[in-house]
Coordinates of N, CA and C in Angstrom, one line a residue:
M11 N -24.9 43.9 56.9 CA -24.4 42.5 57.2 C -25.2 41.5 56.4
Q12 N -26.6 41.7 56.5 CA -27.5 40.8 55.8 C -27.2 40.8 54.3
L13 N -26.9 42.0 53.7 CA -26.6 42.1 52.3 C -25.3 41.3 51.9
I14 N -24.3 41.4 52.8 CA -23.0 40.7 52.6 C -23.3 39.2 52.6
R15 N -24.1 38.7 53.5 CA -24.4 37.3 53.6 C -25.1 36.8 52.3
I16 N -26.0 37.6 51.8 CA -26.7 37.2 50.6 C -25.8 37.1 49.4
V17 N -24.9 38.2 49.3 CA -24.0 38.2 48.2 C -23.0 37.0 48.3
F18 N -22.5 36.7 49.5 CA -21.6 35.6 49.7 C -22.3 34.2 49.3
F19 N -23.6 34.1 49.7 CA -24.3 32.9 49.4 C -24.5 32.7 47.9
Q20 N -24.8 33.8 47.2 CA -25.0 33.7 45.7 C -23.7 33.3 45.1
A21 N -22.6 33.9 45.5 CA -21.3 33.6 44.9 C -20.9 32.1 45.2
L22 N -21.3 31.6 46.4 CA -21.0 30.2 46.7 C -21.8 29.3 45.8
C23 N -23.0 29.6 45.6 CA -23.9 28.8 44.7 C -23.4 28.7 43.3
L24 N -22.9 29.9 42.8 CA -22.4 29.9 41.5 C -21.1 29.1 41.4
A25 N -20.3 29.2 42.4 CA -19.0 28.4 42.4 C -19.3 26.9 42.4
I26 N -20.3 26.5 43.2 CA -20.7 25.0 43.3 C -21.2 24.6 41.9
A27 N -22.1 25.4 41.3 CA -22.7 25.1 40.0 C -21.6 25.0 39.0
S28 N -20.7 25.9 39.0 CA -19.6 25.8 38.0 C -18.8 24.6 38.2
C29 N -18.5 24.1 39.4 CA -17.7 22.9 39.6 C -18.5 21.7 39.2
A30 N -19.8 21.7 39.3 CA -20.6 20.6 39.0 C -20.9 20.4 37.5
T31 N -20.7 21.5 36.7 CA -21.0 21.5 35.3 C -20.0 20.5 34.6
I32 N -20.5 19.6 33.9 CA -19.7 18.6 33.1 C -19.6 19.1 31.7
T33 N -18.3 19.3 31.2 CA -18.1 19.7 29.9 C -17.4 18.6 29.1
P34 N -17.8 18.3 27.9 CA -17.1 17.3 27.1 C -15.7 17.6 26.9
P35 N -14.8 16.6 26.9 CA -13.4 16.9 26.6 C -13.2 17.4 25.2
E36 N -12.2 18.2 25.0 CA -11.9 18.7 23.6 C -11.3 17.6 22.8
G37 N -11.7 17.5 21.6 CA -11.1 16.5 20.7 C -9.7 16.8 20.3
G38 N -8.8 15.8 20.3 CA -7.5 16.0 19.9 C -7.3 16.0 18.4
P39 N -6.1 16.2 17.9 CA -5.9 16.1 16.4 C -6.2 14.7 15.9
K40 N -6.7 14.7 14.7 CA -7.0 13.4 14.0 C -5.8 12.6 13.8
D41 N -5.9 11.3 14.0 CA -4.8 10.4 13.8 C -4.5 10.2 12.3
T42 N -3.4 10.6 11.8 CA -3.1 10.4 10.4 C -1.8 9.5 10.2
V43 N -1.4 9.0 11.3 CA -0.2 8.1 11.3 C -0.5 6.7 10.9
P44 N 0.1 6.1 9.9 CA -0.2 4.8 9.5 C 0.3 3.8 10.5
P45 N -0.3 2.6 10.5 CA 0.1 1.6 11.5 C 1.6 1.2 11.3
L46 N 2.3 1.1 12.5 CA 3.8 0.8 12.5 C 4.0 -0.7 12.8
I47 N 5.0 -1.2 12.1 CA 5.4 -2.6 12.3 C 6.1 -2.8 13.6
D48 N 5.8 -3.9 14.3 CA 6.5 -4.4 15.5 C 7.6 -5.4 15.0
T49 N 8.8 -4.9 14.9 CA 9.8 -5.7 14.3 C 10.2 -6.9 15.2
T50 N 9.9 -6.8 16.5 CA 10.3 -7.9 17.4 C 9.5 -9.1 17.2
R51 N 8.3 -9.0 16.5 CA 7.4 -10.1 16.3 C 7.1 -10.4 14.8
T52 N 7.9 -9.8 14.0 CA 7.7 -9.9 12.5 C 8.7 -10.7 11.8
T53 N 8.3 -11.5 10.9 CA 9.2 -12.3 10.0 C 10.1 -11.3 9.3
P54 N 11.4 -11.4 9.4 CA 12.3 -10.5 8.7 C 12.2 -10.5 7.2
S55 N 12.1 -9.3 6.6 CA 12.1 -9.1 5.2 C 13.5 -9.1 4.7
G56 N 13.7 -9.4 3.4 CA 15.0 -9.3 2.8 C 15.8 -10.6 2.9
Q57 N 15.1 -11.7 3.3 CA 15.8 -12.9 3.4 C 16.3 -13.5 2.1
V58 N 17.4 -14.2 2.1 CA 17.8 -15.0 0.9 C 17.8 -16.5 1.3
N59 N 17.8 -17.3 0.2 CA 17.7 -18.8 0.4 C 16.4 -19.1 1.2
F60 N 15.4 -18.4 0.9 CA 14.1 -18.5 1.6 C 13.4 -19.8 1.3
A61 N 13.0 -20.5 2.4 CA 12.2 -21.7 2.2 C 10.7 -21.3 2.5
K62 N 9.8 -21.9 1.8 CA 8.4 -21.6 2.0 C 7.9 -21.8 3.4
Q63 N 7.3 -20.8 3.9 CA 6.8 -20.7 5.3 C 5.8 -19.6 5.5
P64 N 5.0 -19.7 6.5 CA 4.1 -18.5 6.8 C 4.9 -17.3 7.1
I65 N 4.4 -16.1 6.6 CA 5.0 -14.8 6.9 C 4.1 -14.1 7.8
E66 N 4.7 -13.6 8.9 CA 3.9 -12.9 9.9 C 4.4 -11.4 10.0
I67 N 3.5 -10.5 9.9 CA 3.8 -9.1 10.1 C 3.0 -8.5 11.2
A68 N 3.6 -8.2 12.3 CA 3.0 -7.7 13.5 C 3.0 -6.2 13.6
F69 N 2.0 -5.6 14.2 CA 1.9 -4.2 14.3 C 1.8 -3.7 15.7
Q70 N 2.0 -2.4 15.9 CA 2.1 -1.9 17.3 C 0.7 -1.4 17.7
E71 N -0.3 -1.6 16.9 CA -1.7 -1.2 17.3 C -2.7 -2.1 16.6
W72 N -3.9 -2.0 17.0 CA -5.0 -2.9 16.4 C -5.2 -2.4 14.9
I73 N -5.4 -3.4 14.1 CA -5.5 -3.1 12.6 C -6.7 -3.9 12.1
V74 N -7.1 -3.5 10.8 CA -8.1 -4.3 10.1 C -7.4 -4.7 8.7
L75 N -8.0 -5.7 8.2 CA -7.5 -6.2 6.9 C -8.7 -6.2 5.9
E76 N -8.5 -5.4 4.8 CA -9.6 -5.1 3.9 C -9.2 -5.5 2.5
D77 N -10.1 -6.2 1.8 CA -10.0 -6.4 0.3 C -8.6 -7.1 0.0
A78 N -8.2 -8.0 0.9 CA -6.9 -8.7 0.7 C -6.8 -9.4 -0.7
A79 N -8.0 -10.0 -1.1 CA -7.9 -10.7 -2.4 C -7.5 -9.9 -3.6
N80 N -7.8 -8.6 -3.6 CA -7.4 -7.7 -4.7 C -6.1 -6.9 -4.3
Q81 N -5.9 -6.6 -3.0 CA -4.8 -5.7 -2.7 C -3.5 -6.4 -2.5
V82 N -3.5 -7.6 -2.0 CA -2.3 -8.4 -1.8 C -1.8 -9.0 -3.1
L83 N -0.7 -8.5 -3.7 CA -0.2 -9.0 -4.9 C 1.2 -9.5 -4.7
V84 N 1.5 -10.6 -5.4 CA 2.8 -11.2 -5.3 C 3.5 -11.2 -6.7
S85 N 4.7 -10.7 -6.8 CA 5.4 -10.7 -8.0 C 6.8 -11.4 -7.8
P86 N 7.2 -12.3 -8.8 CA 6.3 -12.8 -9.9 C 5.1 -13.5 -9.4
P87 N 4.0 -13.6 -10.2 CA 2.8 -14.2 -9.7 C 3.0 -15.7 -9.3
L88 N 2.2 -16.1 -8.3 CA 2.2 -17.4 -7.8 C 1.2 -18.3 -8.7
E89 N 1.5 -19.6 -8.7 CA 0.6 -20.4 -9.5 C -0.7 -20.7 -8.7
F90 N -0.7 -20.8 -7.4 CA -1.9 -21.0 -6.6 C -2.1 -19.8 -5.7
R91 N -3.4 -19.6 -5.4 CA -3.7 -18.4 -4.6 C -3.3 -18.6 -3.1
P92 N -2.6 -17.6 -2.6 CA -2.2 -17.7 -1.2 C -3.4 -17.2 -0.3
T93 N -3.2 -17.3 1.0 CA -4.2 -16.8 1.9 C -3.6 -15.7 2.8
T94 N -4.3 -14.7 3.1 CA -3.9 -13.6 4.0 C -5.0 -13.4 5.0
R95 N -4.6 -13.5 6.3 CA -5.6 -13.4 7.3 C -5.0 -12.6 8.5
L96 N -5.9 -12.2 9.4 CA -5.6 -11.4 10.5 C -5.8 -12.1 11.8
K97 N -4.8 -12.1 12.6 CA -4.9 -12.7 14.0 C -4.4 -11.6 15.0
R98 N -5.4 -11.1 15.7 CA -5.1 -10.0 16.6 C -4.4 -8.8 15.9
R99 N -3.2 -8.5 16.2 CA -2.5 -7.4 15.6 C -1.5 -7.9 14.5
T100 N -1.6 -9.1 14.1 CA -0.7 -9.7 13.1 C -1.3 -10.1 11.9
V101 N -0.7 -9.7 10.7 CA -1.2 -10.2 9.4 C -0.3 -11.4 9.1
I102 N -1.0 -12.5 8.7 CA -0.4 -13.8 8.4 C -0.6 -14.1 6.9
F103 N 0.5 -14.2 6.2 CA 0.5 -14.6 4.8 C 0.9 -16.0 4.7
E104 N 0.1 -16.9 4.0 CA 0.4 -18.3 3.9 C 0.4 -18.7 2.4
F105 N 1.4 -19.4 2.0 CA 1.4 -20.0 0.6 C 0.5 -21.2 0.6
N106 N -0.1 -21.4 -0.6 CA -0.8 -22.6 -0.8 C 0.1 -23.8 -0.7
E107 N -0.4 -24.9 -0.1 CA 0.4 -26.1 0.1 C 1.0 -26.7 -1.2
K108 N 0.3 -26.4 -2.3 CA 0.8 -26.9 -3.6 C 1.8 -26.0 -4.3
E109 N 2.0 -24.8 -3.7 CA 2.9 -23.9 -4.4 C 4.4 -24.3 -4.3
Q110 N 5.0 -24.2 -5.4 CA 6.5 -24.5 -5.5 C 7.2 -23.2 -5.9
L111 N 7.9 -22.6 -5.0 CA 8.6 -21.4 -5.3 C 9.7 -21.6 -6.3
R112 N 9.9 -20.7 -7.3 CA 10.9 -20.9 -8.3 C 12.3 -20.7 -7.7
P113 N 13.2 -21.4 -8.2 CA 14.6 -21.3 -7.7 C 15.2 -20.0 -8.2
N114 N 16.1 -19.4 -7.3 CA 16.9 -18.2 -7.7 C 16.0 -17.0 -8.2
V115 N 14.9 -16.8 -7.5 CA 14.0 -15.7 -7.9 C 13.7 -14.8 -6.7
T116 N 13.7 -13.5 -6.9 CA 13.3 -12.6 -5.9 C 11.8 -12.3 -6.0
Y117 N 11.1 -12.6 -4.9 CA 9.6 -12.4 -4.8 C 9.4 -11.1 -3.9
T118 N 8.3 -10.4 -4.3 CA 7.9 -9.2 -3.6 C 6.4 -9.4 -3.3
I119 N 6.0 -9.3 -2.0 CA 4.6 -9.4 -1.6 C 4.2 -7.9 -1.3
N120 N 3.3 -7.4 -2.2 CA 2.8 -6.0 -2.0 C 1.4 -6.1 -1.4
F121 N 1.2 -5.4 -0.2 CA 0.0 -5.4 0.5 C -1.0 -4.3 0.1
G122 N -0.6 -3.4 -0.8 CA -1.4 -2.4 -1.3 C -2.0 -1.6 -0.1
T123 N -3.3 -1.4 -0.1 CA -3.9 -0.7 1.1 C -4.8 -1.6 1.9
A124 N -4.4 -2.9 1.9 CA -5.2 -3.9 2.7 C -5.1 -3.7 4.2
V125 N -4.0 -3.3 4.7 CA -3.8 -3.2 6.1 C -4.0 -1.7 6.6
K126 N -4.9 -1.5 7.5 CA -5.2 -0.2 8.0 C -5.4 -0.2 9.5
D127 N -5.2 1.0 10.1 CA -5.4 1.0 11.5 C -6.9 1.0 11.8
L128 N -7.2 0.6 13.0 CA -8.6 0.3 13.4 C -9.5 1.6 13.5
T129 N -8.9 2.6 14.0 CA -9.7 3.8 14.3 C -10.0 4.7 13.1
E130 N -8.9 5.1 12.4 CA -9.0 6.1 11.3 C -8.9 5.5 10.0
K131 N -8.6 4.2 9.9 CA -8.4 3.5 8.6 C -7.3 4.1 7.8
N132 N -6.2 4.5 8.5 CA -5.0 4.9 7.7 C -4.3 3.7 7.2
P133 N -4.0 3.6 5.9 CA -3.3 2.4 5.4 C -1.9 2.4 5.7
A134 N -1.3 1.2 5.9 CA 0.1 1.1 6.1 C 0.9 1.6 4.9
D135 N 1.9 2.4 5.0 CA 2.7 3.0 3.9 C 3.5 1.9 3.2
N136 N 3.3 1.8 1.9 CA 4.2 0.9 1.1 C 4.6 -0.4 1.7
L137 N 3.6 -1.1 2.3 CA 3.8 -2.3 3.0 C 4.2 -3.4 2.0
R138 N 5.4 -3.9 2.1 CA 5.9 -5.0 1.2 C 6.8 -5.9 1.9
F139 N 6.9 -7.2 1.5 CA 7.8 -8.1 2.0 C 8.6 -8.7 0.9
V140 N 9.9 -8.7 1.0 CA 10.8 -9.2 -0.1 C 11.6 -10.4 0.4
F141 N 11.8 -11.4 -0.5 CA 12.6 -12.5 -0.2 C 13.1 -13.1 -1.5
A142 N 14.2 -13.8 -1.4 CA 14.8 -14.5 -2.6 C 15.0 -16.0 -2.3
T143 N 14.7 -16.8 -3.2 CA 14.9 -18.2 -3.1 C 16.3 -18.6 -3.4
G144 N 17.1 -17.7 -4.0 CA 18.5 -17.9 -4.2 C 19.4 -17.2 -3.2
S145 N 20.6 -17.0 -3.6 CA 21.6 -16.4 -2.6 C 21.6 -14.9 -2.7
Q146 N 20.9 -14.2 -3.5 CA 20.9 -12.8 -3.6 C 19.5 -12.2 -4.0
L147 N 19.3 -11.0 -3.6 CA 18.0 -10.3 -4.0 C 18.2 -9.5 -5.3
D148 N 17.2 -9.6 -6.2 CA 17.2 -8.7 -7.4 C 17.2 -7.2 -6.9
S149 N 18.0 -6.4 -7.5 CA 18.2 -5.0 -6.9 C 18.0 -3.9 -7.9
L150 N 17.5 -4.2 -9.1 CA 17.3 -3.2 -10.1 C 16.1 -2.3 -9.7
T151 N 16.1 -1.1 -10.2 CA 15.1 -0.1 -9.8 C 14.6 0.7 -11.1
F152 N 13.3 1.0 -11.1 CA 12.8 1.9 -12.1 C 12.0 3.0 -11.4
Q153 N 12.2 4.2 -11.8 CA 11.5 5.4 -11.2 C 11.1 6.4 -12.2
G154 N 10.2 7.3 -11.7 CA 9.7 8.3 -12.7 C 8.7 9.2 -12.0
V155 N 8.1 10.1 -12.8 CA 7.1 11.0 -12.4 C 5.8 10.9 -13.2
V156 N 4.7 11.0 -12.6 CA 3.4 11.0 -13.3 C 2.7 12.3 -13.1
K157 N 2.3 12.9 -14.3 CA 1.7 14.2 -14.3 C 0.4 14.2 -15.1
D158 N -0.5 15.1 -14.8 CA -1.8 15.2 -15.5 C -1.5 15.8 -16.9
A159 N -2.0 15.2 -17.9 CA -1.7 15.7 -19.3 C -2.3 17.1 -19.6
L160 N -3.4 17.4 -18.9 CA -4.1 18.7 -19.2 C -3.5 19.8 -18.3
T161 N -3.2 19.6 -17.1 CA -2.8 20.6 -16.2 C -1.3 20.6 -16.0
G162 N -0.6 19.5 -16.2 CA 0.8 19.4 -16.0 C 1.2 19.3 -14.5
E163 N 0.1 19.1 -13.7 CA 0.4 19.0 -12.2 C 0.7 17.5 -11.9
P164 N 1.5 17.3 -10.9 CA 1.8 15.9 -10.4 C 0.5 15.2 -9.9
V165 N 0.5 13.9 -10.2 CA -0.7 13.1 -9.8 C -0.3 12.2 -8.6
E166 N -0.9 12.4 -7.4 CA -0.6 11.6 -6.2 C -1.5 10.3 -6.2
K167 N -0.9 9.3 -5.7 CA -1.5 8.0 -5.5 C -1.9 7.3 -6.8
A168 N -1.3 7.7 -7.9 CA -1.4 6.9 -9.2 C -0.5 5.7 -9.1
L169 N -0.9 4.7 -9.8 CA -0.1 3.5 -9.9 C 0.9 3.6 -11.2
F170 N 2.1 3.1 -11.0 CA 2.9 2.8 -12.2 C 3.1 1.3 -12.2
M171 N 2.8 0.6 -13.3 CA 2.8 -0.8 -13.3 C 3.7 -1.4 -14.5
L172 N 4.4 -2.5 -14.2 CA 5.2 -3.1 -15.2 C 4.7 -4.5 -15.5
Y173 N 4.6 -4.9 -16.7 CA 4.1 -6.2 -17.2 C 5.2 -6.9 -18.0
E174 N 5.2 -8.2 -18.0 CA 6.0 -9.0 -18.9 C 5.3 -9.1 -20.3
N175 N 4.0 -9.2 -20.2 CA 3.2 -9.2 -21.5 C 3.3 -7.9 -22.2
P176 N 3.7 -7.8 -23.4 CA 3.9 -6.5 -24.1 C 2.6 -6.0 -24.8
A177 N 1.5 -6.7 -24.7 CA 0.3 -6.3 -25.4 C -0.3 -5.1 -24.7
D178 N -0.9 -4.2 -25.6 CA -1.6 -3.0 -25.1 C -2.8 -3.3 -24.2
S179 N -3.4 -4.5 -24.4 CA -4.6 -4.9 -23.6 C -4.3 -5.4 -22.2
V180 N -3.0 -5.6 -21.9 CA -2.7 -6.3 -20.7 C -3.2 -5.5 -19.5
V181 N -3.2 -4.2 -19.5 CA -3.6 -3.4 -18.4 C -5.1 -3.5 -18.1
R182 N -5.9 -4.0 -19.1 CA -7.3 -4.3 -18.9 C -7.6 -5.7 -18.3
K183 N -6.6 -6.6 -18.5 CA -6.9 -8.0 -18.3 C -6.1 -8.6 -17.1
Q184 N -4.9 -8.1 -16.8 CA -4.1 -8.7 -15.8 C -3.6 -7.7 -14.8
R185 N -3.3 -8.2 -13.6 CA -2.6 -7.4 -12.6 C -1.1 -7.4 -12.9
P186 N -0.5 -6.3 -12.5 CA 0.9 -6.1 -12.9 C 1.9 -7.1 -12.2
L187 N 3.1 -7.2 -12.8 CA 4.2 -8.0 -12.2 C 4.8 -7.2 -11.2
Y188 N 5.1 -5.9 -11.4 CA 5.7 -5.0 -10.5 C 4.8 -3.7 -10.5
F189 N 4.8 -3.0 -9.3 CA 4.1 -1.7 -9.3 C 4.5 -0.9 -8.1
A190 N 4.2 0.4 -8.2 CA 4.5 1.4 -7.1 C 3.5 2.5 -7.2
K191 N 3.2 3.2 -6.1 CA 2.3 4.4 -6.1 C 3.1 5.7 -6.0
T192 N 2.5 6.7 -6.6 CA 3.2 8.0 -6.6 C 2.9 8.7 -5.3
D193 N 3.9 9.6 -4.9 CA 3.8 10.5 -3.8 C 3.1 11.8 -4.1
K194 N 3.2 12.8 -3.3 CA 2.5 14.1 -3.5 C 3.2 14.8 -4.7
E195 N 4.4 14.5 -5.0 CA 5.1 15.1 -6.1 C 4.9 14.3 -7.4
G196 N 4.1 13.3 -7.3 CA 3.9 12.4 -8.5 C 5.1 11.4 -8.8
R197 N 6.0 11.3 -7.8 CA 7.1 10.4 -8.0 C 6.8 9.0 -7.6
F198 N 7.4 8.0 -8.3 CA 7.3 6.6 -7.9 C 8.7 6.0 -8.0
Q199 N 8.8 4.9 -7.3 CA 10.0 4.1 -7.4 C 9.7 2.6 -7.2
I200 N 10.0 1.8 -8.2 CA 9.8 0.3 -8.1 C 11.2 -0.3 -7.8
K201 N 11.2 -1.1 -6.7 CA 12.5 -1.7 -6.3 C 12.5 -3.2 -6.6
N202 N 13.6 -3.8 -6.5 CA 13.8 -5.3 -6.5 C 13.3 -5.9 -7.8
I203 N 13.6 -5.2 -8.9 CA 13.2 -5.7 -10.3 C 14.3 -6.6 -10.9
R204 N 13.9 -7.6 -11.6 CA 14.9 -8.4 -12.3 C 15.2 -7.7 -13.7
E205 N 16.3 -8.1 -14.3 CA 16.7 -7.6 -15.6 C 15.7 -8.1 -16.6
G206 N 15.3 -7.2 -17.5 CA 14.3 -7.6 -18.6 C 13.7 -6.5 -19.3
V207 N 12.8 -6.8 -20.2 CA 12.0 -5.8 -21.0 C 10.6 -5.8 -20.6
F208 N 10.0 -4.7 -20.3 CA 8.6 -4.7 -19.7 C 7.7 -3.6 -20.4
K209 N 6.4 -3.9 -20.3 CA 5.4 -2.9 -20.7 C 5.0 -2.1 -19.5
G210 N 4.9 -0.8 -19.7 CA 4.6 0.1 -18.5 C 3.4 0.9 -18.7
F211 N 2.6 1.1 -17.6 CA 1.4 1.9 -17.6 C 1.3 2.7 -16.3
A212 N 0.9 3.9 -16.4 CA 0.5 4.7 -15.3 C -1.0 4.7 -15.2
L213 N -1.6 4.6 -14.0 CA -3.1 4.5 -13.9 C -3.6 5.2 -12.7
A214 N -4.6 6.1 -12.8 CA -5.3 6.6 -11.6 C -6.4 5.6 -11.3
D215 N -6.1 4.6 -10.4 CA -6.9 3.4 -10.2 C -8.0 3.8 -9.2
V216 N -9.2 4.2 -9.7 CA -10.3 4.6 -8.9 C -10.8 3.6 -8.0
N217 N -10.9 2.3 -8.5 CA -11.5 1.3 -7.7 C -10.5 0.3 -7.1
S218 N -9.2 0.7 -7.2 CA -8.1 -0.1 -6.5 C -8.1 -1.6 -6.8
N219 N -8.3 -1.9 -8.1 CA -8.3 -3.3 -8.5 C -7.1 -3.6 -9.5
Y220 N -6.2 -2.6 -9.7 CA -5.0 -2.8 -10.5 C -5.3 -3.1 -11.9
R221 N -6.5 -2.6 -12.4 CA -6.9 -2.8 -13.8 C -7.5 -1.5 -14.3
F222 N -7.4 -1.3 -15.6 CA -8.0 -0.1 -16.3 C -9.4 -0.6 -16.8
D223 N -10.4 -0.3 -16.0 CA -11.7 -0.8 -16.3 C -12.9 0.2 -16.0
L224 N -12.6 1.4 -15.7 CA -13.6 2.4 -15.4 C -13.5 3.6 -16.3
P225 N -14.6 4.2 -16.8 CA -14.4 5.4 -17.7 C -13.8 6.6 -17.1
N226 N -13.9 6.7 -15.7 CA -13.3 7.9 -15.1 C -11.9 7.7 -14.6
E227 N -11.2 6.6 -15.0 CA -9.9 6.3 -14.7 C -9.0 6.9 -15.8
K228 N -7.9 7.6 -15.4 CA -7.0 8.2 -16.3 C -5.8 7.2 -16.5
I229 N -5.2 7.2 -17.7 CA -4.1 6.3 -18.0 C -3.0 7.0 -18.8
G230 N -1.8 6.5 -18.7 CA -0.7 7.0 -19.5 C 0.3 5.9 -19.6
F231 N 1.2 6.0 -20.6 CA 2.2 5.0 -20.8 C 3.4 5.6 -21.6
P232 N 4.6 5.0 -21.4 CA 5.7 5.4 -22.2 C 5.6 5.1 -23.7
D233 N 6.3 5.7 -24.5 CA 6.2 5.5 -25.9 C 6.7 4.2 -26.4
S234 N 7.6 3.5 -25.6 CA 8.2 2.3 -26.0 C 8.3 1.3 -24.8
L235 N 8.7 0.1 -25.1 CA 8.9 -0.8 -24.0 C 10.1 -0.4 -23.1
I236 N 10.1 -0.8 -21.9 CA 11.1 -0.4 -20.9 C 12.1 -1.5 -20.7
A237 N 13.3 -1.2 -21.0 CA 14.4 -2.2 -20.8 C 15.1 -1.8 -19.5
I238 N 15.1 -2.8 -18.6 CA 15.7 -2.6 -17.3 C 16.9 -3.5 -17.1
G239 N 18.1 -2.9 -16.9 CA 19.3 -3.7 -16.8 C 20.3 -3.0 -15.9
P240 N 21.5 -3.6 -15.7 CA 22.6 -3.0 -14.9 C 22.9 -1.5 -15.4
G241 N 23.4 -0.7 -14.5 CA 23.7 0.6 -14.8 C 22.9 1.6 -14.0
P242 N 22.9 2.9 -14.5 CA 22.1 3.9 -13.8 C 20.6 3.6 -13.7
T243 N 19.9 4.0 -12.6 CA 18.5 3.8 -12.5 C 17.7 4.3 -13.6
T244 N 16.8 3.5 -14.2 CA 16.0 4.0 -15.4 C 14.9 4.9 -14.8
T245 N 14.7 6.0 -15.6 CA 13.7 7.0 -15.2 C 12.8 7.4 -16.4
A246 N 11.6 7.7 -16.0 CA 10.6 8.0 -17.1 C 9.7 9.1 -16.5
Q247 N 9.1 9.9 -17.5 CA 8.0 10.8 -17.1 C 6.8 10.5 -17.9
I248 N 5.7 10.3 -17.3 CA 4.4 9.8 -17.9 C 3.3 10.8 -17.6
R249 N 2.5 11.0 -18.6 CA 1.3 11.9 -18.4 C 0.0 11.1 -18.6
L250 N -0.9 11.4 -17.6 CA -2.2 10.7 -17.6 C -3.2 11.5 -18.4
F251 N -4.0 10.8 -19.2 CA -5.1 11.4 -19.9 C -6.3 10.5 -19.8
Q252 N -7.5 11.0 -20.2 CA -8.7 10.3 -20.1 C -8.9 9.4 -21.4
E253 N -9.2 8.2 -21.2 CA -9.4 7.3 -22.3 C -10.4 6.2 -21.9
T254 N -11.3 5.8 -22.7 CA -12.3 4.9 -22.4 C -11.8 3.5 -22.4
P255 N -12.0 2.7 -21.3 CA -11.5 1.3 -21.2 C -12.0 0.4 -22.3

């Protein structure tokens, strides 16, 4: 009987110790989802007959705003620098009070990677706001594929950029009029372009400043200027290679 009591007491002690042991919770999967827009509190994109006003883009989670001066690009370019600021979960874009928007023009505000979630810094996917000061939006599109010249493999997160200036040096000196980033298959698509002739460049933009200015950045370009007009969507295939800025 005494032996049974001892065994029971030892088992009870082990059970109590096991219950008292604190184990850290297992970590869940890493958050890879970009911040999502709260459409109920966001200025609607795609407006026509747009009058100059602050543009608010609200999100469903806490976010941060990083490097807005370089990441937030407006095409066509504005004459005066706008301001982009963060208020709680909302990004607020404001035009300079001196800015006069051009009549009958489609504007696109590209936020690049400026908006990220607070915890994992996942950037918002292809965040852009489009509006027209006239009665319709420009609707032309240019698309293509960017591949590495040496390996032939698709290049992800490369920029393809369009300029009104046809000079070869424009990619070193100016930010683009229109741009898009490639996906995992190296594909890109630029929307809401107006009819015209443009200079095009593909760029592996290491420092995310929309300029070709580092020796480890790869660049590529079509053989000729790009004419964009009515009809089937224009398509191109561009290969990146190493070149000194």
